[in-house]
């Protein structure tokens, strides 16, 4: 049974076809001329085909995401896509990436999607909470992805903010993403109204160039769509009927992978779209899949199967966008999660930091390799070369990987000793509050309650029971580790605590980690934290709860560095997780390059390099054991690396010498035997 991929739900997908032979930048004047109706540059649909500049055109799009790629490598990754034989770039615009705090917009630096579009063009993903900002969950009356007034109001504000600013380059807009797996426009009036509203919103914001036919002209095969609105669902008629508007003002497209039924998808699109306005379009063709913590191995899919099905599609006239041509990396707290099975019991799965996706272009820009050990880049390039009207450009030179050796992390401090350096604003409550109600979007919240009596006539155990834990909680009594509680979809979480005549009264601390909001399907509304009453034995623990968010974004580098240094390196006091660990290393200019940090000597936690969150590591779970470090994250001179280690205690001695935890910066074993680039 296929596992549904957690999909980005409320993003805007945009296709812009303009790979220039001399590079990627596009200036606004050129884009605006095209959208203003310059006959030398146009994009349209007629006779069941896409037309570019008046000529039949098959879209060979590759999907990559600006928010998963260091800005320094945007151009490099696009050039590799071009060398593969693709003629378009597709990406998503992640709402939460640009407005993680309500009405606080970020469009500069790595968030500068306008610059990304100018480099290639097209907007359109496993991503935390499917791309929704977590602050939407504060409003208990708001209902996601349907025509509900609170939600629609926020949608309109986001659309206006983004599309007015970036509307110039748009020629295709995806108004929803696999909505048929979430809602049902064929049966639910609010869902149908919602899609119609998005169509109207796109038209009103992008002006007269955003055009789609009215019912009176649907049958005209020579009617031209100058700007195309579309939806995408799985490549079968039932999914499309639930997620799109049959015979309407949007193009209904389908998605599938190498095991998909190409003929079924073709017939479904011809049925859903008006006569003459039904170009065959696989809006997401999967060459690979994502990986989750706890898998035995990183996902790898067959190169041979991916190429064979793609050849069949192209020969039958399909346009496509490959999801993903280059997956990139889920830096920071952006990985997200999914419910893997719609049957009971539900299985929550957190997505790993790497978004390699078994793509033809790997996380660090190398050639991807399939499960059949065939080079996926070379195989796809060989196929697409046969359909290119011009010779393919050369692939950029391989980016060297550097070996920087071992870095010890001698400076250590327990979380409790530096809690003031990472604390947000604490909120008191009768019961624990979810993350979103205390402005804790990602990362951690510490729930504290003093005065818990562990006294008992006899030594034994007593259950601490929480209605719901989302997603992982570490329990401490007087700041000594006591237990781990994990998320269970079917019931409460339970931990056993020691009681006895001499245990006394202690403070209860529960450190809860957000492992990623669900990206997809019926479980999309996924608040984080502790939910329901907390019981110790038969008694509820009410009142005097303190809810304290940890502020790790932006990362308090200077404050933590000073605090860790003040404690000295290699101290002999007992240090137990959770710990902050710090090390440093110096680099000459000639030593700077891409590398990977091996985390095999750590436990579970997060790593920051020069204040940049490289993502999560979780050695016991796997399958990932190395974190990608782009050269742009390193610097000449002193580099700082800090880990928040949640599990391991470093009290090992060799005689009287304390053993410091360490990491290894080294080239990751290549996914193929050769790192050479095509000429």
XYZ file of C-alpha atoms in Angstrom:
679
model
C 0.000 0.000 0.000
C 1.452 3.340 -0.995
C 2.139 5.818 1.757
C 0.649 9.215 1.140
C 3.275 11.907 0.933
C 2.625 14.777 3.350
C 1.985 17.609 0.939
C 2.253 21.321 1.219
C -1.299 22.519 1.229
C -1.528 26.234 1.091
C 1.262 27.354 -1.145
C 1.063 29.154 -4.453
C 2.654 27.216 -7.301
C 3.934 29.232 -10.241
C 5.529 28.078 -13.473
C 7.780 30.424 -15.406
C 9.409 29.101 -18.541
C 12.440 31.097 -19.540
C 15.717 29.291 -19.175
C 18.071 31.505 -21.156
C 21.080 30.042 -22.878
C 23.278 32.662 -21.237
C 22.011 32.175 -17.682
C 19.018 32.482 -15.442
C 18.396 36.093 -14.360
C 15.213 37.730 -15.605
C 14.584 41.431 -15.261
C 11.130 42.772 -14.463
C 10.831 44.558 -17.797
C 11.085 41.277 -19.720
C 8.594 39.536 -17.491
C 6.100 42.360 -17.617
C 6.362 42.572 -21.386
C 5.389 38.941 -21.636
C 2.434 39.297 -19.312
C 1.323 42.500 -20.989
C 0.704 40.530 -24.148
C 3.935 40.824 -26.120
C 3.327 38.380 -29.003
C 6.980 37.430 -29.085
C 6.606 35.927 -25.600
C 3.432 34.179 -24.569
C 2.219 31.117 -22.766
C -1.196 29.630 -23.421
C -3.414 26.563 -23.803
C -5.289 25.520 -26.926
C -5.982 22.290 -28.797
C -5.286 20.374 -25.573
C -1.673 21.563 -25.582
C 0.495 24.162 -23.924
C 1.852 26.803 -26.298
C 4.954 28.866 -25.643
C 5.579 31.814 -27.948
C 2.973 30.397 -30.305
C 4.577 26.955 -30.595
C 3.468 23.645 -28.978
C 5.421 23.170 -25.775
C 5.918 20.320 -23.313
C 6.743 21.412 -19.805
C 9.759 19.552 -18.424
C 9.822 21.155 -14.983
C 12.030 20.260 -12.058
C 10.890 21.109 -8.551
C 13.280 22.551 -6.032
C 12.576 24.793 -3.067
C 14.407 28.011 -2.267
C 13.725 27.469 1.457
C 15.555 24.122 1.405
C 18.638 25.387 -0.446
C 21.265 27.819 0.885
C 20.887 31.040 -1.060
C 24.518 30.802 -2.177
C 23.590 27.657 -4.133
C 20.348 28.770 -5.774
C 22.125 29.395 -9.077
C 24.227 26.233 -8.896
C 21.213 23.980 -8.322
C 19.240 25.638 -11.132
C 22.123 25.212 -13.540
C 22.248 21.506 -12.685
C 18.529 21.241 -13.386
C 19.089 22.944 -16.724
C 21.942 20.579 -17.572
C 19.593 17.655 -16.915
C 17.396 18.807 -19.787
C 14.569 20.556 -17.922
C 13.011 23.728 -19.305
C 11.281 25.057 -16.175
C 11.713 25.362 -12.434
C 8.852 24.743 -10.031
C 8.768 25.631 -6.344
C 6.348 26.443 -3.563
C 5.982 29.678 -1.656
C 5.748 28.660 2.005
C 3.399 30.946 3.931
C 4.977 30.093 7.306
C 8.508 30.676 5.976
C 7.606 34.294 5.194
C 5.133 35.013 8.027
C 6.073 32.751 10.917
C 4.913 35.539 13.245
C 1.590 37.133 12.417
C 1.983 40.233 10.216
C 5.785 40.044 10.481
C 6.922 39.409 6.913
C 10.338 38.201 5.793
C 11.276 38.654 2.125
C 14.993 39.397 2.341
C 18.102 37.229 2.304
C 17.242 33.535 2.046
C 13.553 34.535 2.128
C 13.850 36.624 -1.047
C 11.598 34.605 -3.309
C 11.517 37.432 -5.851
C 15.245 37.037 -6.358
C 14.816 33.282 -6.645
C 12.172 33.751 -9.329
C 14.414 36.183 -11.130
C 17.060 33.463 -11.218
C 14.843 30.844 -12.786
C 11.166 31.044 -12.372
C 8.294 29.094 -11.007
C 6.713 28.879 -7.602
C 5.251 25.894 -6.134
C 6.505 19.838 -0.449
C 7.054 18.143 2.863
C 7.199 21.147 5.109
C 6.251 21.926 8.684
C 2.424 22.115 9.032
C 2.081 21.901 5.264
C 3.191 25.512 4.906
C 0.603 27.034 7.243
C 1.895 29.403 9.935
C 1.316 27.899 13.376
C -0.348 31.055 14.689
C -3.468 30.066 12.743
C -4.051 27.450 15.460
C -4.553 30.120 18.108
C -8.022 30.827 16.773
C -10.122 27.854 17.842
C -12.933 28.893 15.482
C -10.720 28.924 12.407
C -11.184 25.945 10.066
C -8.362 25.258 7.606
C -8.814 24.753 3.873
C -12.486 25.480 3.434
C -14.712 28.528 3.131
C -14.716 29.584 6.779
C -14.626 33.368 7.436
C -11.658 33.426 9.849
C -9.531 31.310 7.544
C -10.572 33.129 4.382
C -9.665 36.468 5.961
C -6.097 35.277 6.630
C -5.844 33.739 3.164
C -6.772 37.045 1.546
C -4.255 39.010 3.615
C -1.496 36.555 2.666
C -2.441 36.546 -1.006
C -2.497 40.324 -1.152
C 0.822 40.650 0.579
C 2.566 38.115 -1.613
C 0.940 38.322 -5.006
C 0.966 42.086 -5.299
C 4.668 42.085 -4.595
C 5.560 39.131 -6.814
C 2.796 39.053 -9.388
C 4.938 40.177 -12.295
C 6.518 36.855 -13.298
C 3.416 34.683 -12.879
C 2.110 32.635 -15.776
C 0.683 29.648 -13.870
C -0.802 29.590 -10.398
C -1.668 26.467 -8.458
C -4.540 27.567 -6.258
C -4.644 24.388 -4.122
C -2.610 21.238 -3.644
C -4.148 17.746 -3.571
C -7.294 19.135 -2.001
C -9.125 15.925 -2.936
C -7.229 14.142 -0.158
C -8.465 16.682 2.372
C -11.832 18.053 1.248
C -14.539 17.183 -1.267
C -15.879 19.873 -3.594
C -18.332 17.382 -5.114
C -20.218 17.036 -1.822
C -19.288 19.888 0.516
C -20.597 23.314 -0.451
C -18.054 25.175 1.704
C -15.177 23.375 -0.019
C -16.515 24.243 -3.457
C -17.048 27.842 -2.378
C -13.489 27.889 -1.054
C -11.932 26.882 -4.389
C -14.115 29.349 -6.266
C -13.043 32.059 -3.846
C -9.347 31.312 -4.463
C -9.950 31.587 -8.203
C -11.678 34.935 -7.770
C -8.916 36.120 -5.431
C -6.166 35.283 -7.934
C -7.987 37.097 -10.698
C -8.656 40.187 -8.634
C -5.093 40.452 -7.353
C -3.171 39.711 -10.525
C -5.308 41.834 -12.788
C -6.676 41.201 -16.272
C -3.782 38.979 -17.314
C -5.069 36.326 -14.925
C -7.625 34.909 -17.290
C -9.681 31.739 -17.417
C -12.639 30.935 -19.663
C -16.268 31.326 -18.710
C -18.697 28.532 -19.460
C -19.860 30.197 -22.674
C -16.490 29.692 -24.324
C -15.315 26.383 -22.872
C -15.892 24.483 -26.103
C -13.758 26.784 -28.206
C -10.538 24.934 -29.000
C -8.811 28.124 -30.099
C -9.544 29.987 -26.873
C -6.264 30.982 -25.246
C -5.525 31.089 -21.513
C -2.932 33.802 -21.008
C -2.394 33.015 -17.312
C -3.339 29.564 -16.113
C -4.944 28.681 -12.801
C -4.690 25.017 -11.882
C -5.210 22.459 -9.142
C -3.387 19.191 -8.644
C -4.659 15.924 -7.199
C -3.669 12.310 -7.437
C -3.928 11.031 -10.991
C -7.334 9.368 -10.778
C -10.826 10.657 -11.489
C -12.143 10.269 -7.927
C -9.338 12.355 -6.411
C -9.795 15.048 -9.069
C -13.567 15.181 -8.539
C -13.031 15.749 -4.825
C -10.270 18.303 -5.256
C -11.023 20.323 -8.391
C -13.900 21.955 -10.268
C -15.014 19.877 -13.203
C -15.360 21.810 -16.466
C -14.569 25.041 -14.683
C -12.145 27.908 -14.808
C -9.158 25.941 -13.531
C -6.998 23.319 -15.172
C -7.252 20.010 -13.282
C -3.880 18.232 -13.209
C -2.806 14.924 -11.680
C 0.287 13.553 -10.011
C 1.817 10.090 -9.733
C 5.110 8.242 -9.641
C 6.745 5.438 -11.629
C 4.108 2.964 -10.394
C 1.235 5.240 -11.431
C -1.226 4.469 -14.199
C -0.393 6.906 -16.990
C -3.481 6.018 -19.030
C -5.796 6.436 -16.045
C -4.336 9.873 -15.324
C -4.704 10.883 -18.963
C -8.370 9.862 -19.126
C -9.138 11.572 -15.814
C -7.683 14.889 -16.991
C -9.527 14.714 -20.302
C -12.787 14.140 -18.407
C -12.192 16.901 -15.863
C -11.112 19.664 -18.236
C -13.004 21.452 -21.038
C -12.565 20.232 -24.595
C -9.517 21.805 -26.153
C -8.276 23.032 -22.764
C -7.007 19.722 -21.398
C -3.224 19.503 -21.845
C -1.825 16.370 -20.223
C 0.102 17.520 -17.169
C 1.588 15.454 -14.336
C 2.076 18.284 -11.891
C 4.152 16.162 -9.517
C 6.075 13.178 -10.861
C 7.931 11.395 -8.072
C 11.436 10.060 -8.760
C 11.822 9.308 -5.049
C 10.316 9.659 -1.606
C 10.952 11.278 1.748
C 12.421 9.466 4.805
C 11.240 9.476 8.430
C 12.996 8.928 11.734
C 12.955 5.248 12.602
C 13.299 3.879 9.062
C 15.900 1.173 8.617
C 17.463 3.008 5.661
C 17.149 6.264 3.776
C 14.549 5.951 1.013
C 15.899 4.968 -2.393
C 13.770 4.336 -5.462
C 14.607 2.683 -8.757
C 16.297 4.768 -11.422
C 15.195 2.362 -14.145
C 11.517 2.590 -13.141
C 11.579 6.390 -12.892
C 13.076 6.748 -16.380
C 10.867 4.124 -18.019
C 7.597 5.697 -16.878
C 8.820 9.182 -17.697
C 9.685 8.103 -21.232
C 6.151 6.732 -21.663
C 4.663 10.007 -20.425
C 6.739 12.175 -22.726
C 5.990 10.031 -25.757
C 2.259 10.327 -25.003
C 2.497 14.098 -24.842
C 2.545 14.656 -21.073
C 4.081 17.744 -19.566
C 5.441 17.143 -16.079
C 7.078 18.602 -13.033
C 9.459 16.266 -11.227
C 8.962 16.320 -7.458
C 11.767 16.544 -6.460
C 14.547 17.130 -8.953
C 16.626 18.333 -5.995
C 15.223 17.919 -2.501
C 17.652 19.929 -0.412
C 17.647 20.117 3.379
C 15.110 20.763 6.134
C 17.307 23.148 8.084
C 16.081 24.450 11.428
C 12.736 23.229 12.773
C 11.059 22.990 9.354
C 10.994 19.237 8.702
C 7.356 18.579 9.492
C 5.719 15.187 9.964
C 2.926 12.963 8.755
C 0.455 10.312 9.792
C 1.637 7.361 7.760
C -1.491 5.238 7.799
C -5.146 6.218 7.708
C -6.076 2.964 9.443
C -5.928 2.445 13.192
C -3.716 2.678 15.098
C -2.482 5.878 13.524
C 1.258 6.198 13.157
C 2.860 9.610 13.571
C 6.209 9.938 11.787
C 8.633 12.837 11.934
C 10.526 13.589 8.699
C 14.326 13.585 8.837
C 16.491 16.658 8.339
C 17.678 15.613 4.893
C 15.142 16.050 2.099
C 17.282 14.153 -0.384
C 14.123 12.475 -1.760
C 16.153 10.006 -3.842
C 16.379 12.825 -6.383
C 18.619 12.971 -9.453
C 20.454 15.860 -7.759
C 21.377 14.966 -4.189
C 21.333 17.127 -1.082
C 24.865 18.422 -1.681
C 24.569 18.701 -5.472
C 26.001 15.291 -6.385
C 24.380 12.814 -8.741
C 21.651 10.831 -7.016
C 21.671 7.056 -7.207
C 18.657 4.781 -7.325
C 17.937 1.614 -5.392
C 19.176 -0.271 -8.463
C 22.575 1.484 -8.111
C 22.106 3.393 -11.369
C 23.069 7.054 -11.588
C 19.711 8.850 -11.667
C 21.132 12.108 -13.021
C 22.880 10.487 -15.984
C 19.893 8.280 -16.824
C 17.435 11.184 -16.861
C 19.836 13.408 -18.751
C 20.259 10.726 -21.388
C 16.474 10.494 -21.781
C 15.724 14.222 -21.875
C 18.565 14.948 -24.268
C 16.567 13.082 -26.931
C 13.693 15.573 -26.593
C 15.707 18.779 -26.435
C 15.694 21.040 -29.495
C 19.138 22.371 -28.611
C 22.253 20.781 -27.072
C 22.115 20.624 -23.296
C 24.450 22.974 -21.432
C 27.320 21.461 -19.470
C 26.757 20.524 -15.859
C 28.577 22.837 -13.415
C 31.776 21.429 -11.928
C 31.325 19.217 -8.886
C 31.458 21.105 -5.593
C 34.351 19.649 -3.577
C 33.694 18.183 -0.150
C 36.289 18.982 2.509
C 37.547 16.920 5.430
C 37.931 19.100 8.515
C 38.569 16.313 11.001
C 37.359 15.932 14.562
C 35.958 18.799 16.619
C 35.588 18.287 20.349
C 32.810 19.960 22.304
C 34.544 20.610 25.632
C 32.338 23.416 26.910
C 29.194 22.081 28.555
C 26.301 23.333 30.595
C 23.032 21.805 31.626
C 19.937 23.426 30.206
C 18.906 24.352 33.745
C 22.048 26.449 34.306
C 21.510 28.553 31.177
C 17.728 28.495 31.110
C 17.597 32.288 31.453
C 19.530 32.633 28.178
C 16.914 30.754 26.142
C 13.700 31.581 27.997
C 10.746 33.287 26.410
C 7.806 34.794 28.271
C 6.373 32.379 30.837
C 2.613 31.986 31.159
C 0.792 30.662 34.242
C -2.256 28.446 33.918
C -4.488 25.916 35.652
C -3.581 23.244 33.127
C -0.705 23.062 30.622
C -1.304 25.171 27.522
C -0.530 24.226 23.911
C 2.477 25.780 22.205
C 0.438 28.079 20.006
C -1.346 29.825 22.894
C 1.946 30.886 24.467
C 3.590 32.006 21.204
C 5.828 28.952 21.010
C 5.761 27.979 17.369
C 8.599 25.485 17.061
C 11.159 23.728 19.208
C 10.481 23.273 22.911
C 8.256 24.282 25.817
C 9.091 23.575 29.447
C 6.046 22.845 31.616
C 6.797 23.208 35.339
C 4.708 22.444 38.426
C 6.122 22.626 41.987
C 4.897 20.682 44.979
C 4.520 17.130 43.620
C 4.563 14.670 46.523
C 6.367 11.397 45.887
C 5.883 10.221 49.454
C 4.424 6.765 49.894
C 4.354 4.243 52.703
C 6.213 1.748 50.567
C 8.728 1.950 47.791
C 7.175 1.480 44.378
C 5.960 3.248 41.272
C 3.104 5.614 40.515
C 1.842 6.606 37.078
C 2.083 10.100 35.666
C -0.592 10.255 32.934
C -1.056 12.982 30.315
C -4.148 13.044 28.077
C -2.047 13.746 24.967
C 1.653 14.415 24.464
C 2.574 16.072 21.174
C 5.144 15.023 20.391
C 7.881 13.916 22.809
C 8.270 14.761 26.483
C 11.130 14.294 28.930
C 10.046 14.179 32.567
C 12.256 15.521 35.362
C 11.785 15.525 39.132
C 13.795 18.273 40.812
C 15.553 18.454 37.432
C 16.742 14.872 37.568
C 15.686 12.824 34.555
C 12.822 10.437 35.312
C 11.129 9.267 32.100
C 10.290 9.835 28.415
C 6.712 10.119 27.179
C 5.892 9.910 23.474
C 2.933 10.738 21.314
C 0.171 8.137 21.031
C -2.661 8.759 18.594
C -5.026 6.377 20.351
C -4.760 7.351 23.994
C -2.913 9.047 26.846
C 0.809 8.833 27.540
C 1.993 7.259 30.777
C 5.277 7.397 32.699
C 6.101 5.572 35.947
C 7.746 7.605 38.709
C 9.410 6.219 41.826
C 7.652 6.824 45.122
C 8.565 5.861 48.674
C 8.840 6.967 52.320
C 11.848 9.197 51.695
C 11.090 10.603 48.222
C 9.681 13.902 49.488
C 8.052 16.768 47.596
C 9.654 17.780 44.331
C 9.217 20.021 41.281
C 7.870 18.399 38.154
C 9.363 19.607 34.844
C 8.174 18.275 31.500
C 10.243 19.347 28.492
C 8.090 18.883 25.373
C 9.611 18.779 21.896
C 7.698 19.628 18.723
C 8.837 16.979 16.224
C 6.955 18.621 13.362
C 3.342 19.453 12.625
C 1.465 17.109 10.345
C 1.605 18.247 6.719
C -1.204 16.330 5.165
C -4.732 14.964 5.323
C -7.334 14.747 8.072
C -4.802 15.287 10.883
C -3.535 18.589 9.500
C -4.688 20.648 12.512
C -1.854 19.511 14.747
C -1.260 21.711 17.787
C 1.719 20.915 19.987
C 2.311 20.515 23.710
C 0.480 18.810 26.586
C -3.269 18.340 26.249
C -5.957 17.215 28.626
C -5.571 16.778 32.363
C -2.319 15.608 33.935
C -2.788 12.957 36.615
C -0.394 11.601 39.209
C -2.012 8.403 40.274
C -5.723 9.177 40.626
C -5.239 12.861 41.389
C -5.206 15.596 38.752
C -2.351 18.069 38.958
C -4.136 21.409 38.655
C -3.078 24.997 39.183
C 0.337 26.641 39.381
C 1.500 25.360 35.997
C 4.209 27.484 34.401
C 4.446 27.279 30.598
C 7.867 28.454 29.396
C 8.766 28.527 25.690
C 12.435 28.125 24.782
C 13.587 30.740 22.273
C 16.048 29.098 19.883
C 15.118 31.023 16.724
C 16.818 33.417 16.433
C 19.521 31.497 18.219
C 21.057 33.350 21.221
C 24.605 32.590 20.094
C 26.459 35.333 21.945
C 24.656 34.775 25.244
C 25.143 31.014 25.183
C 28.734 31.251 24.052
C 29.572 33.576 26.939
C 27.724 31.402 29.447
C 29.403 28.207 28.270
C 32.853 29.763 28.225
C 32.412 31.089 31.761
C 32.051 27.509 33.011
C 35.407 26.469 31.560
C 36.191 23.525 29.317
C 36.138 19.933 30.495
C 34.791 20.608 33.960
C 34.600 17.649 36.325
C 31.124 18.336 37.668
C 28.453 15.839 36.694
C 26.670 16.985 33.563
C 23.521 15.237 32.473
C 21.237 15.833 29.527
C 19.676 18.090 28.507
C 22.984 19.806 27.841
C 24.342 22.555 25.676
C 27.693 21.463 24.247
C 30.064 23.828 22.458
C 33.228 23.540 20.439
C 35.143 25.689 18.005
C 37.515 25.267 15.094
C 39.526 27.628 12.922
C 39.584 27.660 9.138
C 41.811 29.203 6.511
C 40.116 30.446 3.325
C 41.407 27.434 1.390
C 39.794 25.047 3.895
C 36.240 26.275 3.411
C 33.999 23.944 1.434
C 30.948 21.751 1.693
C 31.115 19.053 4.344
C 28.979 16.873 6.598
C 28.895 16.661 10.381
C 28.799 13.100 11.641
C 26.606 12.919 14.753
C 27.281 9.255 15.559
C 28.906 10.096 18.899
C 25.922 12.144 20.032
C 22.400 11.073 20.996
C 19.422 13.205 20.075
C 19.177 16.933 19.607
C 19.936 19.852 17.324
C 23.154 21.411 16.019
C 23.890 25.078 15.359
C 26.896 26.157 13.310
C 27.758 29.845 13.700
C 24.203 30.329 14.943
C 22.583 28.522 11.969
C 20.341 25.593 12.878
C 21.541 22.600 10.821
C 18.574 20.515 11.934
C 17.783 17.502 14.084
C 19.927 14.443 14.756
C 18.602 11.248 16.388
C 21.177 8.494 16.439
C 19.097 5.740 18.035
C 16.307 6.165 15.507
C 18.221 6.835 12.274
C 18.397 6.516 9.332
C 20.255 9.845 9.124
C 23.639 10.154 10.819
C 25.214 13.123 9.020
C 24.064 16.741 8.735
C 24.852 18.692 5.568
C 27.022 21.805 5.989
C 27.167 24.118 2.940
C 30.356 26.110 2.517
C 28.392 29.343 2.932
C 27.674 28.411 6.573
C 31.413 28.328 7.360
C 33.732 31.298 7.710
C 37.392 32.170 7.824
C 38.746 32.189 11.362
C 36.871 30.815 14.374
C 33.685 28.796 13.798
C 31.356 27.899 16.663
C 29.320 24.712 16.865
C 26.722 24.245 19.615
C 24.572 21.183 20.246
C 21.474 20.903 22.381
C 21.895 17.280 23.477
C 18.739 15.794 24.969
C 19.761 12.247 25.811
C 23.416 11.463 26.423
C 25.351 12.218 29.582
C 29.100 12.682 29.172
C 30.583 11.305 32.373
C 33.004 8.837 30.842
C 36.567 8.868 32.100
C 39.817 7.411 30.825
C 41.633 7.153 34.090
C 41.315 10.681 35.466
C 40.910 12.349 32.080
C 37.418 13.414 31.098
C 36.302 12.383 27.612
C 34.708 15.268 25.730
C 31.897 14.646 23.280
C 32.910 15.209 19.693
C 31.685 15.521 16.146
C 33.415 14.717 12.886
C 33.388 17.075 9.900
C 34.108 14.982 6.854
C 32.891 14.199 3.354
C 29.867 11.947 3.479
C 30.341 8.713 1.511
C 29.196 9.568 -2.027
C 25.893 8.163 -3.215
C 27.515 7.093 -6.497
C 30.978 5.876 -7.314
C 31.966 9.037 -9.169
C 31.745 12.723 -8.364
C 32.604 13.802 -11.885
C 30.366 16.153 -13.828
C 29.258 15.734 -17.398
C 31.129 17.725 -19.981
